[in-house]
Every structure is written in C-alpha cells, then in structure tokens.
GROMACS .gro file of C-alpha atoms in nm:
model
  335
    1TYR     CA    1   0.000   0.000   0.000
    2ILE     CA    2   0.273   0.246   0.093
    3TYR     CA    3   0.473   0.172  -0.222
    4GLY     CA    4   0.163   0.191  -0.438
    5HIS     CA    5   0.059   0.522  -0.283
    6GLY     CA    6   0.408   0.661  -0.339
    7LEU     CA    7   0.394   0.560  -0.704
    8TRP     CA    8   0.059   0.732  -0.760
    9HIS     CA    9   0.186   1.042  -0.578
   10ALA     CA   10   0.494   1.052  -0.801
   11TYR     CA   11   0.289   1.023  -1.119
   12LEU     CA   12   0.026   1.276  -1.012
   13ASN     CA   13   0.276   1.533  -0.886
   14PRO     CA   14   0.398   1.739  -1.183
   15MET     CA   15   0.699   1.849  -0.977
   16ALA     CA   16   0.810   1.492  -0.914
   17SER     CA   17   1.152   1.412  -1.054
   18SER     CA   18   1.208   1.134  -1.303
   19SER     CA   19   1.432   0.961  -1.049
   20SER     CA   20   1.155   0.953  -0.786
   21ILE     CA   21   0.916   0.804  -1.041
   22ALA     CA   22   1.175   0.543  -1.135
   23MET     CA   23   1.232   0.454  -0.770
   24ALA     CA   24   0.859   0.428  -0.702
   25THR     CA   25   0.816   0.209  -1.010
   26LEU     CA   26   1.099  -0.018  -0.897
   27ALA     CA   27   0.948  -0.042  -0.550
   28LEU     CA   28   0.614  -0.146  -0.694
   29VAL     CA   29   0.777  -0.409  -0.916
   30VAL     CA   30   0.959  -0.551  -0.613
   31LEU     CA   31   0.633  -0.558  -0.417
   32LEU     CA   32   0.454  -0.740  -0.700
   33LEU     CA   33   0.734  -0.993  -0.724
   34LEU     CA   34   0.721  -1.054  -0.351
   35GLY     CA   35   0.348  -1.105  -0.372
   36SER     CA   36   0.373  -1.360  -0.653
   37SER     CA   37   0.647  -1.557  -0.481
   38SER     CA   38   0.434  -1.608  -0.171
   39ALA     CA   39   0.114  -1.704  -0.351
   40GLN     CA   40  -0.138  -1.863  -0.119
   41LEU     CA   41  -0.319  -2.193  -0.164
   42SER     CA   42  -0.695  -2.165  -0.201
   43THR     CA   43  -0.991  -2.398  -0.159
   44SER     CA   44  -1.142  -2.253  -0.479
   45TYR     CA   45  -0.825  -2.270  -0.689
   46TYR     CA   46  -0.973  -2.495  -0.961
   47SER     CA   47  -1.336  -2.381  -0.934
   48SER     CA   48  -1.335  -2.236  -1.286
   49SER     CA   49  -1.043  -2.419  -1.450
   50CYS     CA   50  -1.156  -2.768  -1.342
   51PRO     CA   51  -1.507  -2.761  -1.190
   52ASP     CA   52  -1.545  -3.141  -1.199
   53LEU     CA   53  -1.218  -3.206  -1.015
   54PHE     CA   54  -1.357  -3.314  -0.677
   55SER     CA   55  -1.621  -3.551  -0.815
   56THR     CA   56  -1.364  -3.703  -1.053
   57VAL     CA   57  -1.108  -3.773  -0.779
   58SER     CA   58  -1.371  -3.896  -0.534
   59SER     CA   59  -1.509  -4.145  -0.785
   60VAL     CA   60  -1.169  -4.308  -0.845
   61VAL     CA   61  -1.080  -4.312  -0.474
   62GLN     CA   62  -1.410  -4.472  -0.377
   63SER     CA   63  -1.371  -4.734  -0.650
   64ALA     CA   64  -1.018  -4.820  -0.537
   65ILE     CA   65  -1.121  -4.851  -0.172
   66SER     CA   66  -1.421  -5.066  -0.260
   67LYS     CA   67  -1.176  -5.309  -0.422
   68GLU     CA   68  -0.933  -5.297  -0.130
   69ARG     CA   69  -1.027  -5.124   0.195
   70ARG     CA   70  -0.663  -5.087   0.294
   71MET     CA   71  -0.603  -4.853  -0.001
   72GLY     CA   72  -0.756  -4.561   0.187
   73ALA     CA   73  -0.480  -4.575   0.447
   74SER     CA   74  -0.219  -4.611   0.174
   75LEU     CA   75  -0.335  -4.298  -0.009
   76LEU     CA   76  -0.345  -4.101   0.317
   77ARG     CA   77   0.009  -4.213   0.395
   78LEU     CA   78   0.133  -4.110   0.051
   79PHE     CA   79   0.036  -3.751   0.126
   80PHE     CA   80   0.213  -3.758   0.464
   81HIS     CA   81   0.532  -3.904   0.317
   82ASP     CA   82   0.521  -3.648   0.036
   83CYS     CA   83   0.473  -3.343   0.257
   84PHE     CA   84   0.750  -3.436   0.502
   85VAL     CA   85   1.011  -3.435   0.224
   86ASN     CA   86   1.072  -3.084   0.091
   87GLY     CA   87   0.703  -2.998   0.116
   88CYS     CA   88   0.382  -3.117  -0.050
   89ASP     CA   89   0.515  -3.123  -0.406
   90GLY     CA   90   0.443  -3.470  -0.545
   91SER     CA   91   0.812  -3.565  -0.525
   92ILE     CA   92   0.732  -3.908  -0.377
   93LEU     CA   93   0.556  -4.006  -0.700
   94LEU     CA   94   0.864  -3.976  -0.924
   95ASP     CA   95   1.010  -4.306  -1.049
   96ASP     CA   96   1.383  -4.367  -1.056
   97THR     CA   97   1.551  -4.340  -1.395
   98SER     CA   98   1.904  -4.412  -1.519
   99SER     CA   99   1.996  -4.052  -1.436
  100PHE     CA  100   1.762  -3.978  -1.145
  101THR     CA  101   1.709  -4.131  -0.800
  102GLY     CA  102   1.375  -4.055  -0.641
  103GLU     CA  103   1.231  -4.120  -0.295
  104LYS     CA  104   1.061  -4.456  -0.351
  105THR     CA  105   1.364  -4.658  -0.238
  106ALA     CA  106   1.414  -4.460   0.085
  107ASN     CA  107   1.392  -4.670   0.401
  108PRO     CA  108   1.047  -4.540   0.507
  109ASN     CA  109   0.909  -4.600   0.156
  110GLN     CA  110   1.065  -4.911   0.006
  111ASN     CA  111   0.834  -5.215   0.011
  112SER     CA  112   0.600  -5.002   0.217
  113VAL     CA  113   0.449  -4.697   0.046
  114ARG     CA  114   0.183  -4.800  -0.204
  115GLY     CA  115  -0.111  -4.669  -0.404
  116PHE     CA  116   0.088  -4.529  -0.696
  117ASP     CA  117  -0.134  -4.710  -0.948
  118VAL     CA  118  -0.442  -4.547  -0.796
  119VAL     CA  119  -0.278  -4.204  -0.826
  120ASP     CA  120  -0.210  -4.286  -1.193
  121ASP     CA  121  -0.579  -4.373  -1.237
  122ILE     CA  122  -0.686  -4.047  -1.072
  123LYS     CA  123  -0.448  -3.845  -1.289
  124THR     CA  124  -0.577  -4.015  -1.606
  125ALA     CA  125  -0.937  -3.940  -1.510
  126VAL     CA  126  -0.858  -3.578  -1.420
  127GLU     CA  127  -0.665  -3.524  -1.745
  128LYS     CA  128  -0.976  -3.628  -1.938
  129VAL     CA  129  -1.191  -3.357  -1.781
  130CYS     CA  130  -0.929  -3.078  -1.763
  131PRO     CA  131  -0.596  -3.161  -1.932
  132GLY     CA  132  -0.278  -2.997  -1.810
  133VAL     CA  133  -0.445  -2.810  -1.524
  134VAL     CA  134  -0.424  -3.008  -1.198
  135SER     CA  135  -0.096  -3.099  -1.030
  136CYS     CA  136  -0.013  -3.442  -0.894
  137ALA     CA  137   0.067  -3.275  -0.561
  138ASP     CA  138  -0.290  -3.148  -0.539
  139ILE     CA  139  -0.426  -3.487  -0.641
  140LEU     CA  140  -0.248  -3.640  -0.339
  141ALA     CA  141  -0.405  -3.379  -0.109
  142ILE     CA  142  -0.757  -3.443  -0.238
  143ALA     CA  143  -0.715  -3.824  -0.240
  144ALA     CA  144  -0.602  -3.817   0.124
  145ARG     CA  145  -0.918  -3.629   0.227
  146ASP     CA  146  -1.144  -3.851   0.017
  147SER     CA  147  -0.988  -4.164   0.165
  148VAL     CA  148  -1.065  -4.049   0.519
  149VAL     CA  149  -1.423  -3.958   0.423
  150THR     CA  150  -1.481  -4.287   0.240
  151LEU     CA  151  -1.372  -4.480   0.550
  152GLY     CA  152  -1.606  -4.288   0.780
  153GLY     CA  153  -1.404  -3.985   0.887
  154GLN     CA  154  -1.482  -3.615   0.875
  155SER     CA  155  -1.433  -3.406   0.563
  156TRP     CA  156  -1.241  -3.080   0.535
  157ASN     CA  157  -1.188  -2.813   0.271
  158VAL     CA  158  -0.867  -2.897   0.086
  159LYS     CA  159  -0.650  -2.600  -0.005
  160LEU     CA  160  -0.513  -2.626  -0.360
  161GLY     CA  161  -0.277  -2.455  -0.601
  162ARG     CA  162   0.038  -2.661  -0.548
  163ARG     CA  163   0.266  -2.734  -0.841
  164ASP     CA  164   0.478  -3.044  -0.897
  165SER     CA  165   0.847  -3.068  -0.818
  166THR     CA  166   1.103  -3.151  -1.084
  167THR     CA  167   1.332  -3.301  -0.820
  168ALA     CA  168   1.319  -3.544  -0.529
  169SER     CA  169   1.545  -3.622  -0.234
  170LEU     CA  170   1.632  -3.973  -0.122
  171SER     CA  171   1.836  -3.839   0.171
  172ALA     CA  172   1.557  -3.611   0.293
  173ALA     CA  173   1.312  -3.902   0.275
  174ASN     CA  174   1.550  -4.112   0.486
  175ASN     CA  175   1.602  -3.834   0.740
  176ASN     CA  176   1.273  -3.641   0.766
  177ILE     CA  177   1.014  -3.917   0.803
  178PRO     CA  178   1.017  -4.045   1.162
  179PRO     CA  179   1.075  -4.423   1.186
  180PRO     CA  180   0.850  -4.656   1.390
  181SER     CA  181   1.127  -4.687   1.650
  182SER     CA  182   1.103  -4.314   1.731
  183SER     CA  183   1.093  -4.182   2.086
  184LEU     CA  184   0.842  -3.914   2.180
  185ILE     CA  185   1.117  -3.650   2.182
  186ASN     CA  186   1.222  -3.756   1.832
  187LEU     CA  187   0.864  -3.744   1.702
  188ILE     CA  188   0.806  -3.399   1.848
  189SER     CA  189   1.132  -3.280   1.691
  190LYS     CA  190   1.056  -3.423   1.345
  191PHE     CA  191   0.710  -3.268   1.341
  192SER     CA  192   0.844  -2.938   1.473
  193ASP     CA  193   1.093  -2.933   1.186
  194GLN     CA  194   0.791  -2.923   0.953
  195GLY     CA  195   0.617  -2.646   1.146
  196LEU     CA  196   0.377  -2.888   1.316
  197SER     CA  197   0.303  -2.877   1.688
  198THR     CA  198   0.291  -3.159   1.942
  199LYS     CA  199  -0.088  -3.130   1.925
  200ASP     CA  200  -0.067  -3.181   1.546
  201LEU     CA  201   0.156  -3.484   1.603
  202VAL     CA  202  -0.095  -3.657   1.831
  203ALA     CA  203  -0.387  -3.573   1.601
  204LEU     CA  204  -0.212  -3.684   1.281
  205SER     CA  205  -0.094  -4.007   1.447
  206GLY     CA  206  -0.464  -4.095   1.460
  207ALA     CA  207  -0.429  -4.182   1.092
  208HIS     CA  208  -0.311  -4.515   1.234
  209THR     CA  209  -0.673  -4.593   1.314
  210ILE     CA  210  -0.672  -4.741   0.961
  211GLY     CA  211  -0.423  -4.948   0.766
  212GLN     CA  212  -0.170  -5.225   0.815
  213ALA     CA  213   0.193  -5.239   0.921
  214ARG     CA  214   0.467  -5.486   0.835
  215CYS     CA  215   0.622  -5.714   1.096
  216ILE     CA  216   0.962  -5.549   1.048
  217THR     CA  217   0.815  -5.219   1.177
  218PHE     CA  218   0.671  -5.356   1.502
  219ARG     CA  219   0.891  -5.661   1.581
  220ALA     CA  220   1.107  -5.479   1.837
  221HIS     CA  221   0.799  -5.341   2.014
  222ILE     CA  222   0.616  -5.671   2.057
  223TYR     CA  223   0.926  -5.863   2.171
  224ASN     CA  224   1.136  -5.608   2.360
  225ASP     CA  225   0.918  -5.330   2.501
  226ALA     CA  226   0.757  -5.338   2.844
  227ASN     CA  227   0.478  -5.087   2.771
  228ILE     CA  228   0.260  -5.336   2.582
  229ASP     CA  229  -0.030  -5.558   2.683
  230SER     CA  230   0.106  -5.914   2.714
  231GLY     CA  231  -0.192  -6.077   2.544
  232PHE     CA  232  -0.175  -5.829   2.258
  233ALA     CA  233   0.199  -5.892   2.221
  234LYS     CA  234   0.142  -6.268   2.199
  235THR     CA  235  -0.131  -6.222   1.939
  236ARG     CA  236   0.103  -6.018   1.721
  237GLN     CA  237   0.399  -6.253   1.779
  238SER     CA  238   0.198  -6.538   1.626
  239ASN     CA  239   0.237  -6.379   1.283
  240CYS     CA  240   0.568  -6.198   1.333
  241PRO     CA  241   0.865  -6.424   1.415
  242SER     CA  242   1.135  -6.278   1.638
  243THR     CA  243   1.410  -6.358   1.389
  244ALA     CA  244   1.502  -6.069   1.163
  245GLY     CA  245   1.444  -6.154   0.797
  246SER     CA  246   1.171  -6.406   0.881
  247GLY     CA  247   0.820  -6.286   0.801
  248ASP     CA  248   0.934  -5.924   0.769
  249ASN     CA  249   0.647  -5.836   0.536
  250ASN     CA  250   0.372  -6.015   0.729
  251LEU     CA  251   0.095  -5.766   0.800
  252ALA     CA  252  -0.098  -5.669   1.111
  253PRO     CA  253  -0.369  -5.403   1.154
  254LEU     CA  254  -0.258  -5.079   1.318
  255ASP     CA  255  -0.597  -5.074   1.492
  256LEU     CA  256  -0.693  -5.421   1.610
  257GLN     CA  257  -1.064  -5.337   1.641
  258THR     CA  258  -1.168  -5.146   1.327
  259PRO     CA  259  -0.874  -5.136   1.084
  260THR     CA  260  -1.081  -5.011   0.790
  261THR     CA  261  -1.294  -4.754   0.974
  262PHE     CA  262  -1.171  -4.404   1.050
  263ASP     CA  263  -1.261  -4.363   1.419
  264ASN     CA  264  -1.095  -4.290   1.753
  265ASN     CA  265  -1.022  -4.651   1.853
  266TYR     CA  266  -0.651  -4.588   1.794
  267TYR     CA  267  -0.641  -4.377   2.109
  268LYS     CA  268  -0.841  -4.629   2.310
  269ASN     CA  269  -0.586  -4.891   2.204
  270LEU     CA  270  -0.299  -4.675   2.332
  271ILE     CA  271  -0.464  -4.640   2.674
  272SER     CA  272  -0.492  -5.022   2.681
  273THR     CA  273  -0.121  -5.043   2.581
  274LYS     CA  274  -0.220  -5.203   2.252
  275GLY     CA  275  -0.041  -4.965   2.018
  276LEU     CA  276   0.119  -5.168   1.739
  277LEU     CA  277   0.426  -4.952   1.681
  278HIS     CA  278   0.674  -4.828   1.939
  279SER     CA  279   0.615  -4.479   1.796
  280ASP     CA  280   0.241  -4.521   1.862
  281GLN     CA  281   0.265  -4.629   2.223
  282VAL     CA  282   0.510  -4.353   2.322
  283LEU     CA  283   0.219  -4.111   2.280
  284TYR     CA  284   0.065  -4.269   2.590
  285ASN     CA  285   0.346  -4.367   2.818
  286GLY     CA  286   0.341  -4.137   3.120
  287ASP     CA  287   0.451  -3.829   2.931
  288SER     CA  288   0.330  -3.492   2.802
  289THR     CA  289   0.094  -3.628   2.535
  290ASP     CA  290  -0.105  -3.862   2.761
  291SER     CA  291  -0.378  -3.606   2.831
  292GLN     CA  292  -0.443  -3.543   2.462
  293VAL     CA  293  -0.465  -3.916   2.389
  294THR     CA  294  -0.716  -3.948   2.674
  295ALA     CA  295  -0.920  -3.657   2.540
  296TYR     CA  296  -0.939  -3.810   2.192
  297SER     CA  297  -1.031  -4.151   2.331
  298ASN     CA  298  -1.328  -3.988   2.504
  299SER     CA  299  -1.430  -3.750   2.228
  300PRO     CA  300  -1.426  -3.862   1.864
  301GLY     CA  301  -1.555  -3.518   1.768
  302SER     CA  302  -1.252  -3.336   1.904
  303PHE     CA  303  -1.023  -3.586   1.732
  304TYR     CA  304  -1.197  -3.541   1.397
  305SER     CA  305  -1.184  -3.162   1.410
  306ASP     CA  306  -0.820  -3.151   1.526
  307PHE     CA  307  -0.721  -3.410   1.265
  308ALA     CA  308  -0.883  -3.205   0.988
  309ALA     CA  309  -0.710  -2.887   1.107
  310ALA     CA  310  -0.374  -3.066   1.126
  311MET     CA  311  -0.416  -3.212   0.776
  312ILE     CA  312  -0.480  -2.863   0.638
  313LYS     CA  313  -0.174  -2.736   0.823
  314MET     CA  314   0.040  -3.024   0.693
  315GLY     CA  315  -0.081  -2.949   0.341
  316ASP     CA  316   0.066  -2.599   0.375
  317ILE     CA  317   0.424  -2.727   0.410
  318SER     CA  318   0.643  -2.553   0.149
  319PRO     CA  319   0.416  -2.580  -0.157
  320LEU     CA  320   0.547  -2.484  -0.499
  321THR     CA  321   0.324  -2.210  -0.637
  322GLY     CA  322   0.316  -1.950  -0.912
  323SER     CA  323   0.576  -2.031  -1.178
  324SER     CA  324   0.775  -2.274  -0.960
  325GLY     CA  325   0.778  -2.640  -1.056
  326GLU     CA  326   0.539  -2.769  -1.321
  327ILE     CA  327   0.210  -2.948  -1.382
  328ARG     CA  328   0.320  -3.301  -1.462
  329LYS     CA  329   0.146  -3.485  -1.742
  330ASN     CA  330   0.249  -3.816  -1.583
  331CYS     CA  331   0.284  -3.820  -1.204
  332ARG     CA  332   0.576  -4.064  -1.225
  333LYS     CA  333   0.809  -3.845  -1.431
  334ILE     CA  334   0.891  -3.482  -1.498
  335ASN     CA  335   0.765  -3.334  -1.823
   0.00000   0.00000   0.00000
C-alpha cells in the first residue's frame, strides 16, 4: 500500500523528478514480485479451471477402496510421506531413472508406500476432464481427504494450487520421516521441523486408526518393550517371528478393532497399551501427550476436528506455487 501510494503520488505530482518516479516504479515491481512468490493456496483454486475435479477424484478413490479397503490408508500415507520431504510437491511419485534417483527406495518408503497405481488412475481421469491443469501434488491432497471420508471420517476443505516438483530427495526421505522406533522426543522434533506442533503430532498419528503395518516395523515393540499388553503382544507374535528376515512383510492391523474404519479406537488402544508400533505407544506412556490421547479416546468429535485442522496445516508445508515447478502430465516423471 505504501509503495503503491508513493507511485501514484509521483505520477500525479507534476513536480516529481524522473528519479523519484523510477524509484517508485521499482518499488512497486519488487512488491509485486514478492506477492507472486508467496502465492497462497486456495480452496477454490480450480473452481473455474476444473469444476469437476472433486467428483472425478472422489469417484476413483471410492472405487479403489471398494476393491481394497486398505487402499484408503495407503493414499493417506502417501500424502504424509510427500509433505514431510521438501514440502507437499508430489516428489514421492517420481520413479527412478538411469539418471535420477527418487524417494521410492528410501527406508520409510521401500516395500512399504503404495497406491501409486491409484494415483495414476486419478491423474488419467482428471486429465480427461481438464488436461494440463491439476498438479499431482494437489491430487495427493484431495485423495487423502477422500480416503478419510470414504472410511467414515470427517471431511475438510482442501487448499489447492500446489505445483509439482522436478526433483526429489532420497536423503531427505530417509532423514525427515520419523521411523516406527522413534521416541516421543524424536517425534516432536521431526514434526516441529515441519512447522507442526505436538498437538498436530498426536492428532495426525490418529491416521493409524486405519491401515496395516509390516512385521519389520513392530517386531522390536512386541518382543522387547515393556509398555505393551502381554496378550496383545502374543497375538502379534503369532504372525511376526522374532528372527530378523523371517516374516518381515507379514501384515498386522494398526488398529486391532476397526482397521478399515476411521474412528478414535486408535487412542483407546494406546490407553490399553495395545499400540502396534513403538512410535504409537510412546504417545501414551506417562509423558506430556497422555492427556491429549485421553481426550481423543473420550471425544471422537474433538479428534476429527483436530485431525482435519492438522491435515490442512500439513498441506501448507512448502508448496510450490506461481511459476515454480510444473504441472506433470504423468505423475511418475517430470515433463
């Protein structure tokens, strides 16, 4: 406003020097550049350029989940693993090539992250209704929301306008995504690094009310940890041998009770010391997050609203906007 006012004053004042007009013009250009570089995401970003976007994505997501209920958790996880590595930019979707190493072979992702074919199907469907308009990064954000809704959770307004990265980072994927062996301090630190609070951490961890985990991710917890219900540990040990390399990919539900329904049973499980991962149970282990876990176990409504707010906040992590990045034609490779 100040720069703009100065510019108008310079032009309207016949006594203004050419140098003052030049300086005011430069100031306005700088201001405009600053404004474009910090473009904001918007819930109405595609309202005119792709009005059928939401119904198109929702249709594919619902179809995929009807074929395999677990897919909802997988699509939600894709968004999380994307946003925690250099922001929500679709970098996790890039395939390795002879000259490029992406994030799919990082320790948190290899043999674990899934749903890429469904993202391909969504992209194909979206390209039919509005070619070259919608980014793969935004598709991940919408698919995550639709997955939660399809499995019984609360909806939220997804902010859009992200563009796709032309790079990826294997090292950032290995370092930024907290492993299932994480302590509470480590989890708080990793989330803080992304601008997310401890409250966000506890809310977003509730995503583990759906989905499955591999034996290799919870073996140490069910055999070595003390903060676990003995009967629950034995149940999980029956399908997860103690020997490393044996049954590593055998699956168990993250929520024993309702693994394909988005509810607050995850928190009830933690209070019963039936969290599947070490990084789950540390949220209720005599520490600072116990009270929030208790609150969510008693009030599904507060969990749903806090989860939605935290998902929106996570979606704001370092998006590419304006002229940065690109709109990929194929989510697996740069244009």
